[in-house]
XYZ file of C-alpha atoms in Angstrom:
367
model
C 146.048 97.536 93.642
C 142.706 96.441 92.183
C 140.789 93.269 93.023
C 137.836 91.485 91.412
C 134.680 90.839 93.454
C 133.572 87.203 93.309
C 129.884 88.220 93.052
C 129.634 91.216 90.698
C 132.967 90.359 88.955
C 133.873 94.036 88.837
C 137.421 95.242 89.327
C 137.692 97.733 92.170
C 140.377 99.275 94.406
C 141.432 97.155 97.354
C 139.944 99.589 99.873
C 136.456 98.952 98.438
C 136.355 95.390 99.756
C 134.923 94.175 103.069
C 135.314 91.082 105.185
C 132.563 88.544 104.563
C 131.702 85.757 107.014
C 131.520 82.316 105.440
C 128.607 81.581 107.780
C 126.402 84.452 108.944
C 127.518 85.668 112.360
C 123.916 85.347 113.580
C 124.348 81.574 113.426
C 127.258 81.554 115.830
C 130.904 82.186 116.465
C 133.243 79.550 115.039
C 136.701 80.741 116.099
C 139.720 80.019 113.951
C 142.568 81.794 115.745
C 140.874 85.163 116.362
C 137.661 85.019 114.345
C 135.135 82.874 112.499
C 136.064 81.814 108.932
C 136.023 84.906 106.724
C 136.685 86.019 103.181
C 139.118 88.905 103.596
C 139.262 90.624 100.180
C 136.906 88.714 97.905
C 133.581 90.578 98.300
C 133.224 94.272 97.487
C 131.559 96.725 99.870
C 128.548 97.217 97.592
C 127.793 93.484 97.341
C 128.422 93.012 101.049
C 125.917 95.744 101.914
C 123.395 94.403 99.394
C 123.497 90.958 101.000
C 123.387 92.323 104.537
C 120.299 94.433 103.872
C 118.602 91.760 101.810
C 118.883 87.992 101.746
C 121.167 87.621 104.789
C 118.827 89.637 106.979
C 115.812 87.759 105.671
C 117.422 84.352 106.168
C 118.598 85.070 109.723
C 115.247 86.486 110.854
C 112.441 85.013 108.794
C 113.386 81.457 107.887
C 112.980 78.235 109.821
C 116.772 78.045 110.052
C 116.667 81.551 111.504
C 114.390 80.275 114.253
C 116.542 77.299 115.116
C 119.736 79.358 115.300
C 118.316 81.023 118.427
C 118.697 77.671 120.156
C 122.203 76.993 118.858
C 123.554 80.352 117.615
C 124.390 83.624 119.300
C 121.821 84.630 121.930
C 122.721 88.283 121.404
C 121.144 88.091 117.973
C 117.766 86.945 119.340
C 116.444 90.473 119.657
C 116.666 90.869 115.891
C 114.182 88.152 115.043
C 110.897 89.199 113.503
C 107.805 88.111 115.395
C 106.255 86.696 112.250
C 108.483 84.105 110.658
C 108.377 83.206 106.999
C 106.551 79.913 107.000
C 103.425 80.611 104.969
C 100.272 78.592 105.398
C 97.580 78.779 102.724
C 93.932 77.976 103.198
C 92.157 75.234 101.317
C 90.662 77.827 98.944
C 93.406 79.991 97.459
C 91.265 83.118 97.686
C 91.075 82.770 101.468
C 93.673 84.839 103.283
C 95.341 82.861 106.049
C 98.090 84.314 108.257
C 101.386 82.655 109.010
C 102.064 80.926 112.301
C 103.287 83.398 114.894
C 106.475 82.893 116.879
C 106.659 84.859 120.117
C 109.671 86.635 121.569
C 110.326 86.913 125.290
C 111.816 90.403 125.263
C 113.110 90.250 128.836
C 115.143 87.083 128.380
C 115.855 87.875 124.729
C 114.926 84.284 124.033
C 112.426 82.869 121.622
C 109.333 81.038 122.793
C 108.770 78.870 119.776
C 105.002 78.734 119.533
C 104.753 76.248 116.709
C 101.394 76.834 115.124
C 99.257 75.235 112.479
C 96.235 76.775 110.834
C 93.315 74.395 111.180
C 90.517 74.445 108.652
C 87.162 73.022 109.710
C 85.392 71.956 106.542
C 81.660 71.759 105.994
C 80.552 70.615 102.540
C 83.964 71.628 101.161
C 83.581 75.187 102.498
C 85.749 76.651 105.213
C 83.718 77.823 108.164
C 86.596 78.889 110.415
C 90.287 79.738 110.219
C 91.877 79.000 113.570
C 95.346 79.166 115.026
C 96.660 76.568 117.428
C 98.902 78.188 120.023
C 101.267 75.568 121.434
C 103.547 77.606 123.650
C 102.479 75.194 126.367
C 102.395 71.824 124.566
C 100.825 70.179 127.610
C 97.660 72.236 127.291
C 97.456 73.887 123.860
C 94.612 76.309 123.320
C 92.716 76.994 120.139
C 92.381 80.666 119.312
C 90.336 82.403 116.646
C 92.333 84.454 114.162
C 89.643 87.143 114.343
C 88.955 87.922 118.033
C 85.677 89.602 117.083
C 84.286 86.282 115.871
C 83.477 84.015 118.839
C 83.771 80.254 118.586
C 82.849 77.476 120.951
C 86.311 75.954 120.855
C 85.580 72.816 122.842
C 82.585 72.031 120.667
C 84.631 72.716 117.536
C 87.446 70.433 118.684
C 85.072 67.614 119.551
C 83.602 67.708 116.059
C 86.861 67.792 114.111
C 87.430 64.765 111.908
C 89.681 66.056 109.187
C 91.767 69.121 108.534
C 94.282 70.045 105.906
C 97.482 72.041 105.796
C 98.039 73.353 102.280
C 101.035 75.314 101.025
C 103.263 75.261 97.948
C 106.027 72.759 97.309
C 106.806 69.688 99.351
C 110.062 70.506 101.082
C 109.322 70.800 104.794
C 107.358 67.672 105.610
C 109.882 66.743 108.279
C 109.387 70.100 109.967
C 105.653 69.515 110.286
C 106.284 65.949 111.408
C 108.593 67.171 114.168
C 106.129 69.832 115.297
C 103.182 67.474 115.410
C 105.240 64.821 117.179
C 105.670 67.295 120.034
C 101.899 67.364 120.318
C 101.703 63.591 120.612
C 100.715 63.095 116.981
C 102.502 60.247 115.227
C 102.609 60.584 111.451
C 102.610 57.910 108.774
C 104.668 59.126 105.808
C 104.087 56.044 103.664
C 101.782 57.994 101.353
C 103.640 60.815 99.649
C 100.698 63.232 99.530
C 98.168 62.150 102.125
C 99.577 61.849 105.621
C 97.684 59.922 108.273
C 98.160 60.933 111.868
C 97.023 59.694 115.241
C 96.989 61.965 118.272
C 97.539 60.474 121.716
C 96.689 63.607 123.695
C 95.632 67.209 123.331
C 92.789 68.775 121.400
C 93.321 66.574 118.338
C 93.109 63.255 120.130
C 91.991 60.579 117.699
C 92.631 60.088 113.994
C 93.092 62.853 111.467
C 94.476 63.276 107.967
C 96.829 65.932 106.670
C 97.891 67.108 103.265
C 101.198 68.755 103.991
C 103.243 70.942 101.711
C 105.489 73.896 102.334
C 107.021 76.810 100.521
C 110.578 78.100 100.657
C 111.085 81.645 99.418
C 113.609 82.129 96.611
C 115.590 84.453 98.873
C 116.194 81.519 101.202
C 117.667 79.504 98.335
C 119.854 82.472 97.429
C 121.044 82.906 101.024
C 121.868 79.206 101.342
C 123.634 79.247 97.963
C 125.717 82.223 99.103
C 126.910 80.370 102.191
C 128.023 77.467 100.012
C 129.612 79.835 97.478
C 131.505 81.559 100.303
C 132.594 78.192 101.648
C 133.878 77.075 98.245
C 135.776 80.366 97.939
C 137.252 79.913 101.413
C 138.498 76.420 100.525
C 139.343 76.724 96.818
C 140.228 80.409 96.511
C 138.844 83.318 94.499
C 140.740 82.357 91.344
C 138.638 79.190 91.124
C 135.162 80.600 91.766
C 135.703 83.576 89.449
C 135.691 81.156 86.495
C 132.744 81.223 84.077
C 131.579 77.761 85.193
C 130.414 79.393 88.438
C 128.535 82.248 86.706
C 124.999 80.827 86.910
C 125.207 80.345 90.655
C 126.872 83.749 91.055
C 124.112 85.510 89.069
C 121.406 83.663 90.977
C 122.849 84.795 94.318
C 123.646 88.401 93.401
C 120.981 89.314 90.858
C 118.361 86.532 91.052
C 118.430 86.352 87.250
C 119.696 82.837 86.557
C 118.289 79.367 87.081
C 120.327 76.773 88.932
C 119.588 73.227 89.999
C 118.486 72.916 93.629
C 116.897 70.046 95.477
C 116.290 69.132 99.090
C 116.533 65.724 100.719
C 116.530 64.185 104.170
C 119.202 61.574 103.491
C 122.120 61.168 105.921
C 124.502 64.045 105.293
C 127.818 62.317 105.904
C 128.111 59.014 104.109
C 130.848 56.425 104.133
C 131.017 52.651 103.990
C 129.650 50.864 105.907
C 127.541 53.408 107.821
C 125.809 56.739 107.269
C 125.500 59.310 109.990
C 124.237 62.749 110.857
C 125.787 64.838 113.567
C 123.816 66.291 116.446
C 121.254 69.001 115.816
C 123.411 71.835 117.073
C 125.755 71.609 114.078
C 125.679 73.174 110.631
C 127.236 70.783 108.127
C 128.765 71.869 104.808
C 130.516 70.034 102.024
C 131.024 70.095 98.283
C 131.575 67.186 95.938
C 131.772 66.210 92.284
C 128.538 64.877 90.809
C 127.865 64.129 87.143
C 130.575 66.504 85.972
C 129.442 69.386 88.202
C 130.475 70.764 91.592
C 127.636 70.317 94.078
C 127.390 72.158 97.388
C 125.511 70.556 100.290
C 124.450 72.151 103.552
C 122.331 70.921 106.454
C 121.208 73.144 109.340
C 120.775 71.415 112.695
C 120.044 67.933 111.387
C 116.914 68.775 109.386
C 116.906 68.658 105.578
C 119.874 69.070 103.222
C 120.058 71.658 100.455
C 121.867 70.355 97.341
C 122.922 73.144 94.985
C 124.878 73.104 91.717
C 127.674 75.601 92.307
C 129.605 75.118 89.056
C 128.532 73.438 85.824
C 130.872 71.300 83.735
C 133.570 71.694 86.356
C 135.023 69.283 88.902
C 137.433 69.514 91.815
C 140.446 67.296 92.380
C 139.788 64.682 95.034
C 142.411 66.096 97.376
C 140.585 69.462 97.372
C 137.147 68.087 98.245
C 136.125 69.399 101.634
C 133.495 69.070 104.349
C 133.180 70.767 107.739
C 130.729 70.887 110.600
C 130.214 74.080 112.579
C 129.126 74.211 116.230
C 128.712 77.571 117.928
C 131.712 78.399 120.110
C 133.886 75.647 118.608
C 136.508 75.637 115.923
C 135.090 74.301 112.621
C 135.958 70.626 112.313
C 137.095 68.912 109.137
C 134.610 66.073 108.798
C 136.862 64.234 106.363
C 139.275 63.640 109.258
C 136.905 61.294 111.016
C 138.271 57.811 111.178
C 136.427 54.546 111.403
C 136.959 52.360 114.444
C 135.123 49.151 115.266
C 132.295 50.080 112.951
C 131.666 53.479 114.526
C 132.915 57.005 113.927
C 135.023 59.101 116.281
C 136.329 62.629 115.547
C 140.126 62.572 115.389
C 140.458 66.263 116.253
C 138.657 68.548 118.642
C 137.414 65.630 120.718
C 137.644 67.625 123.953
C 135.732 70.528 122.438
C 132.862 68.672 120.839
C 133.149 65.107 122.048
C 130.131 65.521 124.303
C 127.966 65.883 121.217
C 129.082 62.583 119.764
C 128.654 60.210 122.703
C 126.063 58.135 120.938
C 128.535 57.386 118.133
C 131.096 55.885 120.480
C 131.258 52.432 122.014
C 132.111 52.224 125.694
């Protein structure tokens, strides 16, 4: 018996197909009966291996989501994380080479010490005179370290003189990440201006006022990895006969061959919306859903309460209302159908799995 792979669309014998996790196993175990949600015979061995060696590996080890999954995912996967995580910082002058922030692994505990770092650029007459890395493994007493150990700096003198520094990258998708990091350092950020961000530090080496220009860059492989999770999820809910249709071809080609353009945007709006109240779940959940929007099928996914990826999965195609689906995934818990949350007294309470995950939703319940 031959089957058709949902990614390469090639017909192959049944024994040339592998199981494919809807969500990467590195992000947790979400047991349904005996295993996490899987596609049993929809992805061929060749495509499965291609993803595993490529975008899946990259996403689990070198993305911001890959960092956060060490807090909420499987600890056994921590040893696989690269020391240098893909969050590229660029200097003020494009010809200046600036390294990425470094994230340190505690090999003994197999846990990650998240040393959130920012490259600081001291400017003198519009010229960079130093590229420095702020090591914040101990946020109570961060130390400023030169990228080049052979070049000595008087750090205390440098810090005292700092009035302005800039963080320049490509795109504008991870402002909330920087905001969260800087908040941990006692720096409150004013996001009222879209491009120029004012900040005031209450403690630490940047005490006082400073200004930031913050942008960030997300590698195309990250978009492909996120799109694949949503594509897998749609297949799991709707079946292979639906996603094999030509309306899904652009997204399929983008994921498998990176040779098609699809519509993708990122927002920080509440993920789950319903009248009269919007809500996000706690930061240890991965939330997925798909919906009809302007005649297309849109997939949405949010990792740990940060931003939401919105991706066009199928063009000029819609799903019947009774097939629309949304789930939230918490490591160690059965995936919960978010559409089975009922409204009570103006608040939301899960109708199923309350004993498993109720502790995470206390703030949504009235005593």
